[in-house]
């Protein structure tokens, strides 16, 4: 049961259902289904307010309420891992957004009741492309370590009895042997990744093949997945608006992988409720780098079914200028939220009441 963080139950009530139940489609701490208030597109909910109103506490309780019942991740934009690249990682191949996507996908992948792991092959192939921009032929130990972390995002529970580990080892060996001391490593790494993703006949390999072709619509790629990933890596390393363009596609790749996990009759019957991504301190670069692409894509008609709850320090932000606004008690039975044309209208700013217990 919830701790009574919000005495009016606007967030965690089950009968009648509160805000969390209506957006996630599951009652907190239960597997009982609840009708969606917004079946087509959920609002990107942002808890707003100063310190001490309980924003962080609300996110932590949402995590406890839905962890193990539906795919879920919690990241904090102020976490040190999003502040700067590791000492051995070149800045041009790292960003807070890429780190946030990796961290979130690792949590979202975990099995839940009634359903196995979620694989992220689209995201992992994109992350490999941008990470390879910081590799050289002298970086084989680091290549193996970073490639293994990224490739394991492609793993699903259909790869049992060590098959996943053997596939990852084989893929990494393919990446290493593709490198030579006479040319940049990005293109051979991408070629080896696509080759590894397109071989095999098992259902898991069929999913990898579909993922390998997903990037062919990347602007300028002309239908070529290889050229698309080369351009993605190049844009990421360029920084500025080019990097933001690449990051937007990486965010879209993660959401497409999540959507794929719910595709088909069997998957939908085994998965209850929507996946949940919780972002504390969303005003930081790692948080904004997720929020802004999601809002832009939703405004452009590129839909997803992920429920986002975020915490914002303060009551306003330029990225949320046209967001809907209401106090948490007003969301107890329905939000009344309707998106407009602008990306920021896809968000819903929810002010927490002063009676919430302290917690960030």
Coordinates of C-alpha atoms in Angstrom, one line a residue:
X1 CA 0.0 0.0 0.0
X2 CA 1.1 3.6 -0.6
X3 CA 2.6 5.6 2.3
X4 CA 0.0 8.4 2.2
X5 CA 2.4 10.8 0.6
X6 CA -0.5 12.8 -0.8
X7 CA -3.4 12.8 1.6
X8 CA -5.9 13.4 -1.1
X9 CA -4.9 10.3 -3.0
X10 CA -4.9 12.1 -6.3
X11 CA -1.9 10.2 -7.5
X12 CA -2.2 6.8 -5.9
X13 CA -5.9 6.1 -5.3
X14 CA -7.4 2.9 -6.8
X15 CA -11.1 3.4 -6.3
X16 CA -11.9 5.6 -8.0
X17 CA -8.6 5.5 -9.8
X18 CA -6.1 8.3 -9.3
X19 CA -3.8 9.9 -11.9
X20 CA -1.2 7.1 -11.9
X21 CA -3.7 4.3 -12.4
X22 CA -5.5 6.2 -15.3
X23 CA -2.3 6.8 -17.2
X24 CA -0.4 3.6 -16.6
X25 CA -3.5 1.4 -16.9
X26 CA -2.6 -0.5 -13.7
X27 CA -3.5 0.1 -10.1
X28 CA -0.5 0.9 -7.9
X29 CA 1.1 -2.2 -6.3
X30 CA -1.4 -4.5 -8.2
X31 CA -1.9 -6.1 -11.5
X32 CA -5.5 -5.0 -11.7
X33 CA -6.2 -3.1 -14.9
X34 CA -7.7 0.4 -15.0
X35 CA -9.2 2.1 -18.1
X36 CA -6.9 4.6 -19.7
X37 CA -7.9 8.3 -19.4
X38 CA -5.9 9.1 -22.6
X39 CA -5.8 5.9 -24.7
X40 CA -4.3 7.5 -27.7
X41 CA -1.5 9.5 -26.2
X42 CA -0.7 10.1 -22.5
X43 CA 0.5 13.5 -21.4
X44 CA 4.1 13.9 -20.4
X45 CA 3.5 14.6 -16.7
X46 CA 5.9 17.0 -15.0
X47 CA 5.6 17.5 -11.2
X48 CA 6.6 21.1 -10.6
X49 CA 7.6 23.1 -7.5
X50 CA 10.4 24.2 -5.3
X51 CA 12.4 22.1 -2.9
X52 CA 10.7 20.2 -0.2
X53 CA 7.3 19.6 -1.8
X54 CA 7.9 15.8 -2.4
X55 CA 8.6 15.6 -6.1
X56 CA 11.4 13.1 -5.7
X57 CA 9.4 11.2 -3.1
X58 CA 6.5 10.9 -5.5
X59 CA 8.8 9.5 -8.2
X60 CA 10.3 7.0 -5.8
X61 CA 6.8 5.8 -4.7
X62 CA 5.8 5.5 -8.3
X63 CA 8.8 3.3 -8.9
X64 CA 7.9 1.1 -5.9
X65 CA 4.2 1.0 -7.0
X66 CA 4.9 -0.3 -10.5
X67 CA 8.3 -2.0 -10.4
X68 CA 8.0 -5.7 -11.4
X69 CA 4.5 -5.1 -12.8
X70 CA 5.3 -3.1 -16.0
X71 CA 8.6 -2.1 -17.6
X72 CA 10.0 0.8 -15.5
X73 CA 13.1 3.0 -15.2
X74 CA 14.1 5.9 -12.9
X75 CA 16.9 8.3 -13.7
X76 CA 18.1 11.5 -12.0
X77 CA 19.4 14.3 -14.3
X78 CA 21.7 15.4 -11.4
X79 CA 23.3 12.0 -11.1
X80 CA 27.1 12.3 -11.6
X81 CA 27.1 9.8 -14.4
X82 CA 25.3 12.4 -16.6
X83 CA 27.7 15.2 -15.8
X84 CA 30.7 14.3 -17.9
X85 CA 32.2 11.4 -19.9
X86 CA 34.4 8.8 -18.1
X87 CA 38.1 9.8 -18.2
X88 CA 38.9 7.4 -21.0
X89 CA 35.9 8.3 -23.2
X90 CA 36.3 11.1 -25.8
X91 CA 33.7 13.9 -25.4
X92 CA 32.7 13.8 -29.1
X93 CA 31.3 10.2 -28.6
X94 CA 29.5 10.8 -25.3
X95 CA 26.6 12.9 -24.2
X96 CA 24.3 13.1 -21.1
X97 CA 21.4 11.9 -23.4
X98 CA 23.2 8.9 -24.7
X99 CA 24.1 7.9 -21.1
X100 CA 20.5 8.5 -19.9
X101 CA 19.2 6.3 -22.7
X102 CA 21.6 3.5 -21.9
X103 CA 20.8 3.7 -18.2
X104 CA 17.0 3.8 -18.8
X105 CA 17.0 0.9 -21.3
X106 CA 19.0 -1.3 -18.9
X107 CA 16.2 -0.9 -16.3
X108 CA 13.3 -1.1 -18.7
X109 CA 14.7 -4.3 -20.1
X110 CA 14.2 -6.2 -16.8
X111 CA 11.5 -9.0 -16.8
X112 CA 8.2 -8.3 -15.1
X113 CA 5.4 -10.5 -13.9
X114 CA 4.0 -12.6 -16.8
X115 CA 6.5 -11.2 -19.4
X116 CA 10.2 -11.6 -20.1
X117 CA 13.0 -9.2 -20.9
X118 CA 12.6 -6.4 -23.5
X119 CA 15.3 -6.2 -26.1
X120 CA 16.5 -2.8 -27.5
X121 CA 18.2 -3.7 -30.8
X122 CA 17.4 -0.4 -32.5
X123 CA 18.8 1.6 -29.7
X124 CA 21.8 -0.6 -29.3
X125 CA 22.8 -0.4 -33.0
X126 CA 22.5 3.4 -32.8
X127 CA 24.5 3.6 -29.6
X128 CA 27.2 1.4 -31.0
X129 CA 27.5 3.7 -34.0
X130 CA 28.0 6.9 -31.9
X131 CA 30.2 5.2 -29.4
X132 CA 32.5 3.8 -32.1
X133 CA 33.2 7.4 -33.0
X134 CA 35.5 7.5 -29.9
X135 CA 37.3 4.2 -30.6
X136 CA 40.6 3.5 -32.2
X137 CA 42.6 0.4 -33.0
X138 CA 44.4 0.9 -29.7
X139 CA 41.2 0.8 -27.7
X140 CA 40.3 -2.9 -28.0
X141 CA 39.9 -3.5 -24.2
X142 CA 37.6 -0.5 -23.9
X143 CA 35.8 -1.5 -27.1
X144 CA 35.0 -4.9 -25.7
X145 CA 33.7 -3.4 -22.4
X146 CA 31.6 -0.7 -24.0
X147 CA 30.3 -2.9 -26.8
X148 CA 29.3 -5.7 -24.4
X149 CA 27.2 -3.2 -22.3
X150 CA 25.5 -1.9 -25.4
X151 CA 24.9 -5.2 -27.2
X152 CA 23.4 -6.8 -24.1
X153 CA 20.6 -4.3 -24.5
X154 CA 19.5 -6.4 -27.5
X155 CA 19.0 -9.5 -25.3
X156 CA 15.6 -11.0 -24.7
X157 CA 14.4 -14.0 -22.6
X158 CA 14.1 -16.0 -25.8
X159 CA 17.8 -16.4 -25.8
X160 CA 18.1 -18.8 -22.9
X161 CA 20.8 -21.3 -21.8
X162 CA 23.7 -18.9 -22.6
X163 CA 22.7 -18.2 -26.2
X164 CA 22.6 -14.5 -25.5
X165 CA 26.1 -14.5 -24.1
X166 CA 27.5 -16.5 -27.0
X167 CA 25.9 -14.2 -29.5
X168 CA 27.3 -11.1 -27.8
X169 CA 30.8 -12.7 -27.6
X170 CA 30.5 -13.6 -31.3
X171 CA 29.3 -10.1 -32.2
X172 CA 32.1 -8.4 -30.3
X173 CA 34.7 -10.7 -31.9
X174 CA 33.3 -9.6 -35.3
X175 CA 33.6 -5.9 -34.3
X176 CA 37.2 -6.4 -33.2
X177 CA 38.3 -8.3 -36.3
X178 CA 36.6 -5.6 -38.5
X179 CA 39.0 -3.0 -37.3
X180 CA 42.4 -2.3 -39.0
X181 CA 45.1 0.2 -38.3
X182 CA 44.8 1.9 -41.6
X183 CA 41.3 3.4 -41.6
X184 CA 38.7 4.9 -39.2
X185 CA 36.8 2.3 -37.2
X186 CA 33.2 3.7 -37.5
X187 CA 32.3 2.2 -40.8
X188 CA 33.7 -1.3 -40.2
X189 CA 32.1 -1.4 -36.8
X190 CA 28.7 -0.5 -38.3
X191 CA 29.2 -3.1 -41.1
X192 CA 30.0 -5.7 -38.5
X193 CA 27.1 -4.7 -36.3
X194 CA 24.6 -4.9 -39.2
X195 CA 26.1 -8.3 -40.2
X196 CA 25.8 -9.6 -36.7
X197 CA 22.2 -8.4 -36.5
X198 CA 21.1 -10.0 -39.8
X199 CA 22.4 -13.5 -39.5
X200 CA 20.5 -16.4 -37.9
X201 CA 17.0 -17.8 -38.3
X202 CA 15.6 -17.9 -34.8
X203 CA 12.8 -15.5 -33.8
X204 CA 15.2 -13.4 -31.9
X205 CA 17.4 -13.0 -35.0
X206 CA 14.3 -12.0 -37.0
X207 CA 13.7 -9.2 -34.6
X208 CA 17.3 -8.1 -34.9
X209 CA 17.0 -8.1 -38.7
X210 CA 13.9 -5.8 -38.5
X211 CA 15.8 -3.5 -36.1
X212 CA 18.8 -3.4 -38.5
X213 CA 16.6 -1.9 -41.2
X214 CA 14.8 0.6 -39.0
X215 CA 17.4 3.4 -39.6
X216 CA 17.0 3.4 -43.4
X217 CA 14.5 6.3 -43.2
X218 CA 17.2 8.5 -41.5
X219 CA 17.4 11.8 -43.4
X220 CA 20.0 11.6 -46.2
X221 CA 20.4 7.8 -45.9
X222 CA 18.6 7.0 -49.1
X223 CA 17.2 3.8 -47.7
X224 CA 20.6 2.5 -46.6
X225 CA 20.8 1.4 -42.9
X226 CA 24.6 1.5 -43.1
X227 CA 24.7 5.0 -44.4
X228 CA 22.1 6.0 -41.9
X229 CA 24.2 4.8 -39.0
X230 CA 27.3 6.5 -40.5
X231 CA 25.4 9.8 -40.7
X232 CA 24.0 9.3 -37.2
X233 CA 27.6 8.8 -35.8
X234 CA 28.9 11.8 -37.8
X235 CA 26.0 14.1 -36.7
X236 CA 26.5 13.0 -33.1
X237 CA 30.3 13.8 -33.1
X238 CA 29.6 17.2 -34.8
X239 CA 27.9 18.5 -31.6
X240 CA 25.4 21.4 -31.5
X241 CA 22.2 21.0 -33.5
X242 CA 23.6 18.1 -35.4
X243 CA 24.0 16.2 -32.2
X244 CA 20.5 17.0 -31.0
X245 CA 19.2 15.7 -34.4
X246 CA 21.1 12.4 -33.8
X247 CA 19.9 12.2 -30.2
X248 CA 16.3 12.7 -31.2
X249 CA 16.6 9.5 -33.4
X250 CA 18.2 7.6 -30.5
X251 CA 15.3 8.5 -28.3
X252 CA 12.9 7.5 -31.0
X253 CA 14.8 4.2 -31.4
X254 CA 14.3 3.4 -27.7
X255 CA 10.6 4.1 -27.9
X256 CA 10.3 2.0 -31.1
X257 CA 11.9 -0.9 -29.3
X258 CA 9.4 -0.5 -26.5
X259 CA 6.5 -0.4 -28.9
X260 CA 7.8 -3.6 -30.6
X261 CA 7.7 -5.4 -27.2
X262 CA 4.0 -4.8 -27.1
X263 CA 3.3 -5.6 -30.8
X264 CA 1.3 -8.7 -31.6
X265 CA -1.5 -10.6 -29.7
X266 CA 0.8 -12.7 -27.5
X267 CA 3.0 -9.8 -26.3
X268 CA -0.1 -7.6 -25.6
X269 CA -1.8 -10.4 -23.7
X270 CA 1.3 -10.9 -21.5
X271 CA 2.0 -7.2 -20.8
X272 CA -0.3 -5.3 -18.6
X273 CA -0.3 -1.5 -18.5
X274 CA 2.1 0.9 -20.2
X275 CA 5.9 1.2 -19.7
X276 CA 6.9 3.9 -17.2
X277 CA 9.9 6.2 -17.4
X278 CA 10.6 8.4 -14.3
X279 CA 12.9 11.4 -14.7
X280 CA 14.0 13.4 -11.6
X281 CA 15.6 16.8 -12.2
X282 CA 14.3 16.9 -15.8
X283 CA 15.7 20.5 -16.1
X284 CA 19.2 19.0 -16.4
X285 CA 20.7 18.2 -19.9
X286 CA 20.1 14.4 -19.5
X287 CA 16.5 15.0 -18.7
X288 CA 15.8 17.7 -21.2
X289 CA 17.4 15.6 -23.9
X290 CA 14.7 13.0 -23.4
X291 CA 11.7 15.4 -22.7
X292 CA 12.2 17.6 -25.8
X293 CA 12.5 14.9 -28.5
X294 CA 9.5 13.0 -27.1
X295 CA 7.3 16.2 -27.1
X296 CA 8.4 17.1 -30.6
X297 CA 7.8 13.6 -32.0
X298 CA 4.4 13.4 -30.4
X299 CA 3.5 16.8 -31.9
X300 CA 4.7 15.5 -35.3
X301 CA 2.4 12.5 -35.1
X302 CA 5.1 10.0 -34.1
X303 CA 3.3 8.4 -31.3
X304 CA 4.4 6.2 -28.4
X305 CA 2.7 4.7 -25.3
X306 CA 5.3 5.3 -22.7
X307 CA 4.1 7.1 -19.5
X308 CA 6.5 9.8 -18.4
X309 CA 6.5 11.2 -14.9
X310 CA 9.2 13.9 -14.4
X311 CA 10.2 16.3 -11.6
X312 CA 11.0 19.9 -12.4
X313 CA 12.7 22.3 -10.0
X314 CA 10.5 25.3 -10.2
X315 CA 7.2 26.1 -11.8
X316 CA 8.2 26.9 -15.4
X317 CA 10.7 26.1 -18.2
X318 CA 11.0 27.3 -21.8
X319 CA 10.5 23.8 -23.1
X320 CA 7.1 23.7 -21.3
X321 CA 5.8 27.1 -22.1
X322 CA 2.5 25.8 -23.6
X323 CA 2.0 22.8 -21.2
X324 CA -1.3 22.2 -19.5
X325 CA -1.3 23.3 -15.9
X326 CA -3.2 22.1 -12.8
X327 CA -2.6 21.3 -9.2
X328 CA -2.4 17.7 -8.2
X329 CA -5.7 17.6 -6.3
X330 CA -7.4 18.8 -9.5
X331 CA -6.1 15.6 -11.3
X332 CA -7.8 13.2 -8.8
X333 CA -10.5 12.1 -11.1
X334 CA -9.5 13.4 -14.6
X335 CA -7.0 15.8 -16.0
X336 CA -9.0 17.6 -18.6
X337 CA -5.8 17.7 -20.6
X338 CA -6.0 18.2 -24.4
X339 CA -2.8 18.6 -26.4
X340 CA -2.5 21.6 -28.8
X341 CA -0.3 22.1 -31.9
X342 CA 3.0 23.0 -30.2
X343 CA 5.4 20.3 -28.8
X344 CA 5.2 21.8 -25.3
X345 CA 1.4 21.4 -25.2
X346 CA 2.0 17.6 -25.1
X347 CA 3.2 18.1 -21.5
X348 CA 1.1 18.5 -18.3
X349 CA 2.6 20.5 -15.5
X350 CA 1.3 19.3 -12.1
X351 CA 2.0 21.5 -9.1
X352 CA 2.3 19.5 -5.9
X353 CA 0.4 20.8 -2.8
X354 CA 2.3 22.3 0.2
X355 CA 1.0 19.5 2.4
X356 CA 3.1 16.9 0.6
X357 CA 5.9 15.6 2.9
X358 CA 9.4 16.9 2.2
X359 CA 11.5 14.9 -0.3
X360 CA 12.9 17.1 -3.1

